[in-house]
mmCIF file of C-alpha atoms and ligand atoms in Angstrom:
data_model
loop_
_atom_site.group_PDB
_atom_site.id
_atom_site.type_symbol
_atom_site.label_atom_id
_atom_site.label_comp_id
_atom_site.label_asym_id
_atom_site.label_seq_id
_atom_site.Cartn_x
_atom_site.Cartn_y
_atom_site.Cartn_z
ATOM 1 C CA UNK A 477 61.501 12.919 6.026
ATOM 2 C CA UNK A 478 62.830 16.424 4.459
ATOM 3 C CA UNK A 479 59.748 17.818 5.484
ATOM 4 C CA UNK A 480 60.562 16.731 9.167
ATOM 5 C CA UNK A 481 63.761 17.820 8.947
ATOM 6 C CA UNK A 482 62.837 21.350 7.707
ATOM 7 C CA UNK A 483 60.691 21.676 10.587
ATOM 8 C CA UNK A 484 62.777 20.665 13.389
ATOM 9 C CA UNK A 485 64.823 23.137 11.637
ATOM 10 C CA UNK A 486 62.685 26.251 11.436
ATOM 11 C CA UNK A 487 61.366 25.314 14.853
ATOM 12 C CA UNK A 488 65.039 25.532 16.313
ATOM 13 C CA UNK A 489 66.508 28.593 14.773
ATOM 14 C CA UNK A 490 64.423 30.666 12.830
ATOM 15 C CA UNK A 491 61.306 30.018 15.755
ATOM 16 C CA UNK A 492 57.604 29.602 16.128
ATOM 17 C CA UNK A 493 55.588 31.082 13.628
ATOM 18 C CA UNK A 494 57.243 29.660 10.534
ATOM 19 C CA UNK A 495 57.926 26.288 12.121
ATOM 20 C CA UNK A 496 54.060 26.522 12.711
ATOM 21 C CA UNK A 497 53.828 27.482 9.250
ATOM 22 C CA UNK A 498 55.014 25.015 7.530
ATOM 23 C CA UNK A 499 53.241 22.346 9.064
ATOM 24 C CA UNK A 500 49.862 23.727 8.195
ATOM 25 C CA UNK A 501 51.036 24.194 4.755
ATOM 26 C CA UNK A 502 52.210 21.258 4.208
ATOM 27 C CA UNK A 503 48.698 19.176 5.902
ATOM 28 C CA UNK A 504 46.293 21.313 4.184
ATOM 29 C CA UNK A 505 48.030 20.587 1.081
ATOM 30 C CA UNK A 506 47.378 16.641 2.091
ATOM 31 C CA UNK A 507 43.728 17.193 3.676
ATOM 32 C CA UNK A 508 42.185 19.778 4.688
ATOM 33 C CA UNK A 509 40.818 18.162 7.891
ATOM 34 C CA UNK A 510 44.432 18.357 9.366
ATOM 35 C CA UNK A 511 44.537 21.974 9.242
ATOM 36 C CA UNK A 512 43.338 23.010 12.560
ATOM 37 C CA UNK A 513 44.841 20.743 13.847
ATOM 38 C CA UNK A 514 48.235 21.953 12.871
ATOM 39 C CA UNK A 515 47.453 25.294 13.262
ATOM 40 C CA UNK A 516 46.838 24.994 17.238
ATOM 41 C CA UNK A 517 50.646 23.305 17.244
ATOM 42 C CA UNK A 518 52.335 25.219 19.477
ATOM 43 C CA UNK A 519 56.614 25.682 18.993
ATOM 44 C CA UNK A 520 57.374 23.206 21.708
ATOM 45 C CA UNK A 521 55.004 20.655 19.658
ATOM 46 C CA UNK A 522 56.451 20.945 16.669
ATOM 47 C CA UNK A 523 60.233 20.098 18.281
ATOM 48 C CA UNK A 524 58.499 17.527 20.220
ATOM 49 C CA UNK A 525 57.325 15.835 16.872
ATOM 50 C CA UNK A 526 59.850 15.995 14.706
ATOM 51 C CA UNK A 527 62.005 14.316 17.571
ATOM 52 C CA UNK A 528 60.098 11.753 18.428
ATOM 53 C CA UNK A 529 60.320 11.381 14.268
ATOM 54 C CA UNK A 530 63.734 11.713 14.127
ATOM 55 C CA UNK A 531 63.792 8.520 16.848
ATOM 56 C CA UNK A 532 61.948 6.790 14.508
ATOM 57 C CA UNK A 533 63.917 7.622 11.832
ATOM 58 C CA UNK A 534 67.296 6.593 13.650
ATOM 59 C CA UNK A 535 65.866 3.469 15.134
ATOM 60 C CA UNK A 536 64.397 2.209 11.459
ATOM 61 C CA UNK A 537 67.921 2.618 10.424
ATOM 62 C CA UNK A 538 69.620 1.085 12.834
ATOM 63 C CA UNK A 539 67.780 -1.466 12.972
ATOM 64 C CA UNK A 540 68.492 -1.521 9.139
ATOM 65 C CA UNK A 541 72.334 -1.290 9.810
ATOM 66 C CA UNK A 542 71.679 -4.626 12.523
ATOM 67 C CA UNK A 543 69.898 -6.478 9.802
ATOM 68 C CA UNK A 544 73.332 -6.140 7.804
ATOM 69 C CA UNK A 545 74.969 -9.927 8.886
ATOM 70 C CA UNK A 546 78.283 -10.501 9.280
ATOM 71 C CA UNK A 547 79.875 -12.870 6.891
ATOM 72 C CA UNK A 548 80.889 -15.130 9.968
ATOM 73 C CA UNK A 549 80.489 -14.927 13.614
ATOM 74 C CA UNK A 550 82.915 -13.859 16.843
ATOM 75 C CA UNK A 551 83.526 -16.980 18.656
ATOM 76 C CA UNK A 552 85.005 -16.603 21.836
ATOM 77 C CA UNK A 553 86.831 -19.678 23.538
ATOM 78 C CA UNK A 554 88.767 -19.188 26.426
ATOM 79 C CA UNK A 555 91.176 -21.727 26.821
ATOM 80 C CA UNK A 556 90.118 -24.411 30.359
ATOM 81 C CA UNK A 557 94.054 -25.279 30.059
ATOM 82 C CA UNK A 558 94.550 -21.944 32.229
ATOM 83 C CA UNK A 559 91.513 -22.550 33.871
ATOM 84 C CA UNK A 560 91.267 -24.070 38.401
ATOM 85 C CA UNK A 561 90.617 -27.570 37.084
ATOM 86 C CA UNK A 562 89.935 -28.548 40.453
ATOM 87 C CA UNK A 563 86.507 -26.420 39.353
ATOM 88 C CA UNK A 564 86.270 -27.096 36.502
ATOM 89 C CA UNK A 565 82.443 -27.022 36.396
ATOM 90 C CA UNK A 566 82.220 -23.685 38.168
ATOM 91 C CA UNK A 567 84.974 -21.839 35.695
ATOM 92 C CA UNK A 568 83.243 -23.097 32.157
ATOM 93 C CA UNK A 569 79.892 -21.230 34.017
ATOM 94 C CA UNK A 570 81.914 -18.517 35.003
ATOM 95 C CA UNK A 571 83.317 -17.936 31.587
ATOM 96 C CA UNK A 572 79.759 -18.730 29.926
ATOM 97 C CA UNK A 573 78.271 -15.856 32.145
ATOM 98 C CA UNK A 574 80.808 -13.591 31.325
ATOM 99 C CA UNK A 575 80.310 -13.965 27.291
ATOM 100 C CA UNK A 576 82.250 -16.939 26.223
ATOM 101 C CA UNK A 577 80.745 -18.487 23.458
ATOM 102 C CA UNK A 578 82.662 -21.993 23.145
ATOM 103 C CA UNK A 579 85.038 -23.549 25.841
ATOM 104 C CA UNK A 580 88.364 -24.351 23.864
ATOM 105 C CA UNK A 581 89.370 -28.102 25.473
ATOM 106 C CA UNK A 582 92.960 -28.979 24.822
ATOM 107 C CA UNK A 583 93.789 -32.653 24.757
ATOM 108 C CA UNK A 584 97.553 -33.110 24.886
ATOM 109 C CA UNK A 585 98.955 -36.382 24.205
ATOM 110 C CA UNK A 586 102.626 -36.215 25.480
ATOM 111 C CA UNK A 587 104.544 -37.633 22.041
ATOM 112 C CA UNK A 588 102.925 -35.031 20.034
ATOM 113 C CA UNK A 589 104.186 -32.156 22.084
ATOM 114 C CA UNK A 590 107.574 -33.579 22.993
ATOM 115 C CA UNK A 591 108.533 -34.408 19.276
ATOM 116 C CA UNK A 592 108.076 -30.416 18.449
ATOM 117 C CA UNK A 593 109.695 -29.335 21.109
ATOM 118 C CA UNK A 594 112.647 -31.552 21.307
ATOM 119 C CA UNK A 595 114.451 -28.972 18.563
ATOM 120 C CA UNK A 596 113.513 -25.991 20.613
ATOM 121 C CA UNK A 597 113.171 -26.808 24.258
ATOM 122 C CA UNK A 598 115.391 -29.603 25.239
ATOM 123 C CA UNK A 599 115.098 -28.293 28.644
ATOM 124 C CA UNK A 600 111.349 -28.906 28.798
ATOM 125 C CA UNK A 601 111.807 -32.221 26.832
ATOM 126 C CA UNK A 602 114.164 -33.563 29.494
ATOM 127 C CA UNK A 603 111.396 -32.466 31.992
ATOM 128 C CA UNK A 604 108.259 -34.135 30.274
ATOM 129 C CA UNK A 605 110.670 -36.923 29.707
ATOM 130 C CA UNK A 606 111.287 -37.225 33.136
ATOM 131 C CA UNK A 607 108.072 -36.676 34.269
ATOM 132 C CA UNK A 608 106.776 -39.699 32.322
ATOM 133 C CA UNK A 609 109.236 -41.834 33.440
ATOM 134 C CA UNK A 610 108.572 -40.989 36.988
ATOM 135 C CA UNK A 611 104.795 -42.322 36.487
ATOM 136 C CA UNK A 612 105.907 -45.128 34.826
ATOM 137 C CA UNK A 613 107.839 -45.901 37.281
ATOM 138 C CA UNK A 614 105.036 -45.341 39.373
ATOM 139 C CA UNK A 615 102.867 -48.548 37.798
ATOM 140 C CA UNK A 616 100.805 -46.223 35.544
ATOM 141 C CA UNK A 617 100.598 -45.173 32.181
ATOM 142 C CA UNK A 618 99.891 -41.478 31.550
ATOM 143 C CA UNK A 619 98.217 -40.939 28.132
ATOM 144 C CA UNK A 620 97.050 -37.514 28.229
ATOM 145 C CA UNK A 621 98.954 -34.238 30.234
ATOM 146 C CA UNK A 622 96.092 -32.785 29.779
ATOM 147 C CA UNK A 623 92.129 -33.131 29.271
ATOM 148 C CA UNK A 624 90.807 -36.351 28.304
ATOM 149 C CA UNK A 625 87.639 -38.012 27.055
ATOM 150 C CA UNK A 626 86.721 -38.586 30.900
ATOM 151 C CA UNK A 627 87.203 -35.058 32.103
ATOM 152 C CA UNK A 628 84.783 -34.169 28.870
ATOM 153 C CA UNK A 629 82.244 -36.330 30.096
ATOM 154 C CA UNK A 630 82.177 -35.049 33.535
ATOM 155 C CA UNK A 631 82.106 -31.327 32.549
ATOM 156 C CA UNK A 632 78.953 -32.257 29.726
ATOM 157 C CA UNK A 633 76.857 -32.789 32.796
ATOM 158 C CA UNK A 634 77.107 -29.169 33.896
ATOM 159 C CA UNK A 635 77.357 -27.631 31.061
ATOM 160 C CA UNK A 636 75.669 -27.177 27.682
ATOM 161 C CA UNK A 637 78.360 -24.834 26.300
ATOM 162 C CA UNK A 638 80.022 -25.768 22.907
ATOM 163 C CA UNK A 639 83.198 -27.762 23.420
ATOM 164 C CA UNK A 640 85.529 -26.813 20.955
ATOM 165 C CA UNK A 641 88.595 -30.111 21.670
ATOM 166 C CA UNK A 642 91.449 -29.167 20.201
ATOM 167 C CA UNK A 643 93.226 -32.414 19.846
ATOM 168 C CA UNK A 644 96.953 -32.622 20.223
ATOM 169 C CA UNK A 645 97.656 -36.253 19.807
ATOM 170 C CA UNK A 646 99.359 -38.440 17.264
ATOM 171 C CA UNK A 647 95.741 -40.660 16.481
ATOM 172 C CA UNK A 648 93.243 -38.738 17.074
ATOM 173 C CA UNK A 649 90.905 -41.506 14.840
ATOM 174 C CA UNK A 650 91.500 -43.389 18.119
ATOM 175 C CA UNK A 651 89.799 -40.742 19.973
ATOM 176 C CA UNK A 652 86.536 -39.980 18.002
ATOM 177 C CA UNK A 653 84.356 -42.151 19.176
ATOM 178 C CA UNK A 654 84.978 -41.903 22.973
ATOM 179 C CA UNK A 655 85.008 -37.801 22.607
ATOM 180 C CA UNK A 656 81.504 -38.240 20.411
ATOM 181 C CA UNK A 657 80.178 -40.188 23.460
ATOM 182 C CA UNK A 658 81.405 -37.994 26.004
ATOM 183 C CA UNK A 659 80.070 -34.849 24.685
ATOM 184 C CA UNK A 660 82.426 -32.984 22.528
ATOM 185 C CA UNK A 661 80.447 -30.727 20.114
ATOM 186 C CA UNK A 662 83.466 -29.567 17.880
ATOM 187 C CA UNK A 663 86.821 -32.115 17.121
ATOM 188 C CA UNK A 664 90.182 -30.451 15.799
ATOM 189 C CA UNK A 665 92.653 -32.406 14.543
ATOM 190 C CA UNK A 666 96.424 -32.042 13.229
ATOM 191 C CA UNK A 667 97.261 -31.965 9.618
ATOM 192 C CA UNK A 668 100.256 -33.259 10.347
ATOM 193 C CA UNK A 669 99.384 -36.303 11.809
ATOM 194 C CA UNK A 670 96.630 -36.818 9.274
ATOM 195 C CA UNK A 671 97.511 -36.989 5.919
ATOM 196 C CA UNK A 672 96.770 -40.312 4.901
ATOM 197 C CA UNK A 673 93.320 -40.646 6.541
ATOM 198 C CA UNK A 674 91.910 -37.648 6.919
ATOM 199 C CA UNK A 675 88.964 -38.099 4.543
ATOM 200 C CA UNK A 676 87.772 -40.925 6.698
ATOM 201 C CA UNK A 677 88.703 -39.157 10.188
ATOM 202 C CA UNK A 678 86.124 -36.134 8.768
ATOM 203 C CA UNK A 679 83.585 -38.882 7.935
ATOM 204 C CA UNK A 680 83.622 -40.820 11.272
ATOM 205 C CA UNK A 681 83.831 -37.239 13.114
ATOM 206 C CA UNK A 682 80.445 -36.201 11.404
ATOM 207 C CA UNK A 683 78.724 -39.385 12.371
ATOM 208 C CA UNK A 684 79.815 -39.274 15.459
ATOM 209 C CA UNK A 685 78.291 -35.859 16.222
ATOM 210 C CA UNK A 686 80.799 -33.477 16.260
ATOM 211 C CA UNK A 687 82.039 -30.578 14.117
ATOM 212 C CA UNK A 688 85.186 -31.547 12.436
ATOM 213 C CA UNK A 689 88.217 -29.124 12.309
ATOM 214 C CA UNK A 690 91.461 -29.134 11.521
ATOM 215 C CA UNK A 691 94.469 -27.610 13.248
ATOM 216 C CA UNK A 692 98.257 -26.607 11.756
ATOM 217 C CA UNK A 693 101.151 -26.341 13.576
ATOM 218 C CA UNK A 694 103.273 -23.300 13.175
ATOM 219 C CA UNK A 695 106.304 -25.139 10.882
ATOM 220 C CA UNK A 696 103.145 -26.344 8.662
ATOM 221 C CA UNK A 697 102.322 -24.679 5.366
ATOM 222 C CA UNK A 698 98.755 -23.565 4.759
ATOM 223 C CA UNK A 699 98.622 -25.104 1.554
ATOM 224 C CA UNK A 700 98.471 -28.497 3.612
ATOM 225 C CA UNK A 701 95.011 -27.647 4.702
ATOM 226 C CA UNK A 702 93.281 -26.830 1.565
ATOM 227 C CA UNK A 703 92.772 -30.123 0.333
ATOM 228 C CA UNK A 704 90.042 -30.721 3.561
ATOM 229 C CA UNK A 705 88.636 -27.669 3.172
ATOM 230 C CA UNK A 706 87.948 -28.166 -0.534
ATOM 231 C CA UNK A 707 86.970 -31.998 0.580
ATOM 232 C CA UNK A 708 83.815 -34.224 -0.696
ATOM 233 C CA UNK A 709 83.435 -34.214 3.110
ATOM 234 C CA UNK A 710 84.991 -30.651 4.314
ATOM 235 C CA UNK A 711 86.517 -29.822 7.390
ATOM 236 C CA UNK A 712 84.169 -26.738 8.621
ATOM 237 C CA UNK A 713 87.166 -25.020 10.543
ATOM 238 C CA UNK A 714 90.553 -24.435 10.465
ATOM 239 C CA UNK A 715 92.670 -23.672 13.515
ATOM 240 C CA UNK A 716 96.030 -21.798 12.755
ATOM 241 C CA UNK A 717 98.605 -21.895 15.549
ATOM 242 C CA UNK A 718 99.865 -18.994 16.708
ATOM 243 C CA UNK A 719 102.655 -20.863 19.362
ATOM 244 C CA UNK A 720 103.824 -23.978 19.424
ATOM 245 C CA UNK A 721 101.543 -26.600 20.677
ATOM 246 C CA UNK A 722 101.632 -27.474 24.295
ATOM 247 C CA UNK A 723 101.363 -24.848 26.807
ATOM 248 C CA UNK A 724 99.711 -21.625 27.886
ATOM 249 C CA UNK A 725 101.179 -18.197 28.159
ATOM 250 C CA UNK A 726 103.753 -18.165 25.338
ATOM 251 C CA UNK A 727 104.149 -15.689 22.768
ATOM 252 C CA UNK A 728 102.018 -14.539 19.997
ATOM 253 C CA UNK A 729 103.949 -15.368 16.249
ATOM 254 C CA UNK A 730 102.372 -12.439 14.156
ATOM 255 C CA UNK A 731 103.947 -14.023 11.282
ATOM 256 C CA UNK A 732 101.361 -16.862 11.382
ATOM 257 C CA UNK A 733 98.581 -14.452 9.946
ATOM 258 C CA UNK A 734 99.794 -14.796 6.649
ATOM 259 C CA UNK A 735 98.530 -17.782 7.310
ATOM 260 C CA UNK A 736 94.969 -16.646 8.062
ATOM 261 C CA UNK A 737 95.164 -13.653 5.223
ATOM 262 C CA UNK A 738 94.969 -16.344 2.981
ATOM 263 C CA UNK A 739 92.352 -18.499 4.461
ATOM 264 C CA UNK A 740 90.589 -15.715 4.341
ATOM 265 C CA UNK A 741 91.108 -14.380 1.163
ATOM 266 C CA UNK A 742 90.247 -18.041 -0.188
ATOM 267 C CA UNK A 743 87.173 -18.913 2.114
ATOM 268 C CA UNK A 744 85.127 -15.709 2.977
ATOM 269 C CA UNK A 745 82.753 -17.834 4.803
ATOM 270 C CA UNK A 746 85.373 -20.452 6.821
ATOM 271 C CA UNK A 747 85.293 -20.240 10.510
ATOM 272 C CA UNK A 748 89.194 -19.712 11.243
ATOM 273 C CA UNK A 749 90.415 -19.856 14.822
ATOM 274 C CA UNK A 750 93.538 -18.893 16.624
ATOM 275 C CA UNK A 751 95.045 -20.689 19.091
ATOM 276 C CA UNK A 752 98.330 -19.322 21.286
ATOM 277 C CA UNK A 753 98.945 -15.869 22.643
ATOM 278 C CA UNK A 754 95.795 -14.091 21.725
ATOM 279 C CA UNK A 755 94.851 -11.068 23.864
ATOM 280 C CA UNK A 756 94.571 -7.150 24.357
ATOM 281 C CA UNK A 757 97.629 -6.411 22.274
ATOM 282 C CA UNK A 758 97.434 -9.149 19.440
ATOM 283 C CA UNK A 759 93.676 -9.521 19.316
ATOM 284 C CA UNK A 760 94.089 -6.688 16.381
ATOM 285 C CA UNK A 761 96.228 -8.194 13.969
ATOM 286 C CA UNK A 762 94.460 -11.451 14.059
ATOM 287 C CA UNK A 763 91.143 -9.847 13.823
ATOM 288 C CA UNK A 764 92.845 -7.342 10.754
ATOM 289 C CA UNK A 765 93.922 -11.436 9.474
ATOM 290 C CA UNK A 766 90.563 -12.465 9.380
ATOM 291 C CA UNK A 767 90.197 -14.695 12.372
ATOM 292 C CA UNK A 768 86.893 -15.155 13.536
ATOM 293 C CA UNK A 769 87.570 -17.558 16.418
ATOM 294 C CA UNK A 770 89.662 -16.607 19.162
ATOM 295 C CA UNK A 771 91.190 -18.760 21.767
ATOM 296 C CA UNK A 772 92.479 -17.106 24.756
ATOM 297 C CA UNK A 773 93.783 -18.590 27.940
ATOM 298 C CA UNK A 774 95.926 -16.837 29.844
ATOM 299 C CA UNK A 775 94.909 -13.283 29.279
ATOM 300 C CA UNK A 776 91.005 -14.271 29.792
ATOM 301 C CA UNK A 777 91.652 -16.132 33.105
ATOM 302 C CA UNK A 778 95.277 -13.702 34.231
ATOM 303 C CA UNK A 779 92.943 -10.851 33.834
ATOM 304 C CA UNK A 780 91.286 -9.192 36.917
ATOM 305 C CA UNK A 781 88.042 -8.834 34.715
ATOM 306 C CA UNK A 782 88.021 -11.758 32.026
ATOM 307 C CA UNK A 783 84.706 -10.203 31.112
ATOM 308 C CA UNK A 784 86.066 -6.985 29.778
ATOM 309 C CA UNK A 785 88.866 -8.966 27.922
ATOM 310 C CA UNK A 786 86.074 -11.897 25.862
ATOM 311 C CA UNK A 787 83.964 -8.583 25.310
ATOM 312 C CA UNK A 788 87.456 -6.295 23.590
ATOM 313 C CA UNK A 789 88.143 -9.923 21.584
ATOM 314 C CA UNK A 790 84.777 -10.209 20.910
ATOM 315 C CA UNK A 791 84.424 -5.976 19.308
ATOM 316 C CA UNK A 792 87.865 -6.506 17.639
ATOM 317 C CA UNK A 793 86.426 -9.401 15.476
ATOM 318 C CA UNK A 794 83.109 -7.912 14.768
ATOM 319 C CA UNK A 795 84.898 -4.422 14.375
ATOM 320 C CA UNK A 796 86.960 -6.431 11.588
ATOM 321 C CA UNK A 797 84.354 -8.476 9.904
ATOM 322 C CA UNK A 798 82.758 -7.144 7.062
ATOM 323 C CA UNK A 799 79.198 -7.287 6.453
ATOM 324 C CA UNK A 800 76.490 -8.230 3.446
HETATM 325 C C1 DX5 B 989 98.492 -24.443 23.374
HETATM 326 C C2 DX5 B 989 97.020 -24.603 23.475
HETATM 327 C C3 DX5 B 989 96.286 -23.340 23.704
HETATM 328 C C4 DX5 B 989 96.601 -22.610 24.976
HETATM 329 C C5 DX5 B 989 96.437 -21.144 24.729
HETATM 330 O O1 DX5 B 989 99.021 -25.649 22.980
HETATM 331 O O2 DX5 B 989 96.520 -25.169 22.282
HETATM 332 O O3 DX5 B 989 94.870 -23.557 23.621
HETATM 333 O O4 DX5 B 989 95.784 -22.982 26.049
HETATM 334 O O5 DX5 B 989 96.807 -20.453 25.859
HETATM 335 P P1 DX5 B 989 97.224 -18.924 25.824
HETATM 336 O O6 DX5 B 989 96.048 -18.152 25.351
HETATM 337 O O7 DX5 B 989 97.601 -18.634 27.239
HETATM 338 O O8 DX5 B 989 98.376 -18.790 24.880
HETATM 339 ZN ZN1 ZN B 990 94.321 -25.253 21.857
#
C-alpha cells in the first residue's frame, strides 16, 4: 500500500516521469512481463490507479471499522401515549417508516399513578379522582387511563413492530397472559409493585412470549433491581424513569442517570431504557449514562419532522456506545 501511496504521490507533485518510474521499477522487480506494460502508463493513469486503490483501500477499512459491533443496540421507541389514538394504526406505520425501532405502549392503571402523585400533585389527584368517580357514576368501571390488552390486540393486526408495554399497574401478573395473547413482544413491570413475586412474574412472562423487563420509579433505588437482573430467570431490561410515571411532556430528572451509570458500569451488555422527557437537549446525557433505549413521546410526535428527531436519538446512542 506504501508503494501506492508513493505513487499517487510522485504522480501529484513531483509529475510524470518519476511517477512513471516507479511503477516500472517496482513491476519489473515482480515480473518482467509487467514492464511494458507499465512503461506505456501515462501520468493521468498512474493517478487514476492509485485512486481507484486508495477506494479500495478506504472501503476495506471501513468496512473493517462497520464490522466493529456495538456492545448493545439503539432502540428507538416513541412513546403511542402522545400519539392520534383515533389512528392509531396509521401513527405506529408512520413512526416505523420514519426509523422507530419498537413502539413504547404505556398501560396506566389509575391506583398506580394516583398513589405517586398524591404527595406531589394533589391538584391532578383531585382531578383523576374525580374523573373516576364521574364514570363510576356513569355505570362503568374504568381499569386502564390508558392502553389496554384490547387496544394491543387491535394494533398487532397492522403492525409487526416490537411492542415494548410498559406496564404501570399495581398486578401486572394479572395482565400477562391477556398481553401474551394479544401480541405484546416486550412486558415491563414495576419493582415496586413486585417484590415478592417477581421470580415467578419473569417465569410466566417468558412462557408467555414476551421479553420481560423491569421498570423503577424515580423515588426507587437501583439496588432494588439487581436482584432480577442477577436472577436464575433474569429480567433482560431495565427501564429507569426519568419523570414520574403517568403522563407525557414533563421534565427530564438528569439526576436519574446515576442511576443508569451504574447499570451500566455493572452490565455492559443490559439493554437499559429511558422513559420521561427524552429529546434534543437530554438525549446526550442519557446516551453519555449509557442508555441504549430511548423512549420519546412528546418531542418525536411535537416535532415538525419526528424523523430527524428518532434519527439525532438514534446517532447520540450509537455516537455513545462503545464498540468490540
Ligand atoms: C410516562 C410514560 C412515558 C411517556 C413519555 O409515564 O411512561 O412513556 O409517554 O412521554 P414524554 O417523552 O413526552 O416524556
Ligand atoms: Zn412508558
Amino acid at each position: 500500500m506504501i508503494f501506492y501511496w508513493r505513487c499517487l504521490v510522485e504522480a501529484l507533485v513531483i509529475g510524470r516521469a518519476t511517477g512513471r518510474f516507479s511503477l516500472f521499477r517496482r513491476r519489473r522487480r515482480n515480473k518482467t512481463r509487467f514492464a511494458s506494460l507499465s512503461l506505456s502508463l501515462q501520468n493521468r493513469d498512474v493517478v487514476g490507479i492509485a485512486l481507484l486503490l486508495l477506494l479500495v483501500q478506504s472501503t476495506i477499512s471501513s468496512s473493517i471499522r462497520n464490522s466493529r459491533k456495538m456492545v448493545v443496540s439503539p432502540k428507538i421507541a416513541p412513546s403511542m401515549l402522545s400519539s392520534d389514538f383515533a389512528n392509531l394504526a396509521a401513527e405506529a406505520k408512520r413512526m416505523v417508516d420514519l426509523g422507530a425501532d419498537w413502539l413504547h405502549m404505556d398501560i396506566m392503571k389509575l391506583s398506580f399513578v394516583v398513589i405517586d402523585l398524591y404527595d406531589t400533585e394533589p391538584f391532578l389527584v383531585s382531578y383523576l379522582l374525580t374523573s373516576l368517580l364521574f364514570h363510576l357514576q356513569d355505570g362503568h368501571f374504568v381499569p386502564n387511563l390508558t392502553i389496554g390488552a384490547p387496544v394491543i390486540e387491535s394494533l398487532r393486526k397492522h403492525t409487526s413492530a416490537y411492542l415494548d408495554c410498559h406496564l404501570m399497574v399495581t398486578n401486572p401478573m394479572d395482565y400477562v397472559e391477556q398481553m401474551g395473547k394479544a401480541g405484546a413482544s416486550g412486558f415491563t413491570f414495576h419493582v415496586e409493585v413486585a417484590k415478592e413475586n417477581w421470580q415467578e412474574l419473569v417465569s410466566k412472562i417468558k412462557s408467555a412470549g414476551m421479553r420481560p423487563g423491569v421498570a423503577l420509579k424515580p423515588g426507587t433505588p437501583v439496588e432494588e433491581v439487581y436482584p432480577l437482573v442477577e436472577g436464575e430467570t433474569p429480567v433482560e431490561m431495565v427501564l429507569v424513569m426519568t419523570v414520574e410515571p403517568g403522563f407525557g411532556g414533563q421534565k427530564f430528572m438528569p439526576s436519574m442517570m446515576d442511576k443508569v451509570r451504574a447499570l451500566r458500569q455493572k452490565y455492559p451488555t443490559l439493554d437499559i431504557e429511558v422513559d420521561g422527557g427524552l429529546g434534543p437537549s437530554t438525549i446526550e446525557a442519557a446516551a453519555e449514562a449509557g442508555a441504549n433505549c430511548i423512549v420519546a413521546g412528546s418531542s418525536v410526535f411535537g416535532a415538525p419532522e419526528p424523523g430527524k428527531v428518532i434519527s439525532l436519538l438514534r446517532t447520540s446512542v450509537e455516537k455513545a456506545q462503545p464498540t468490540t
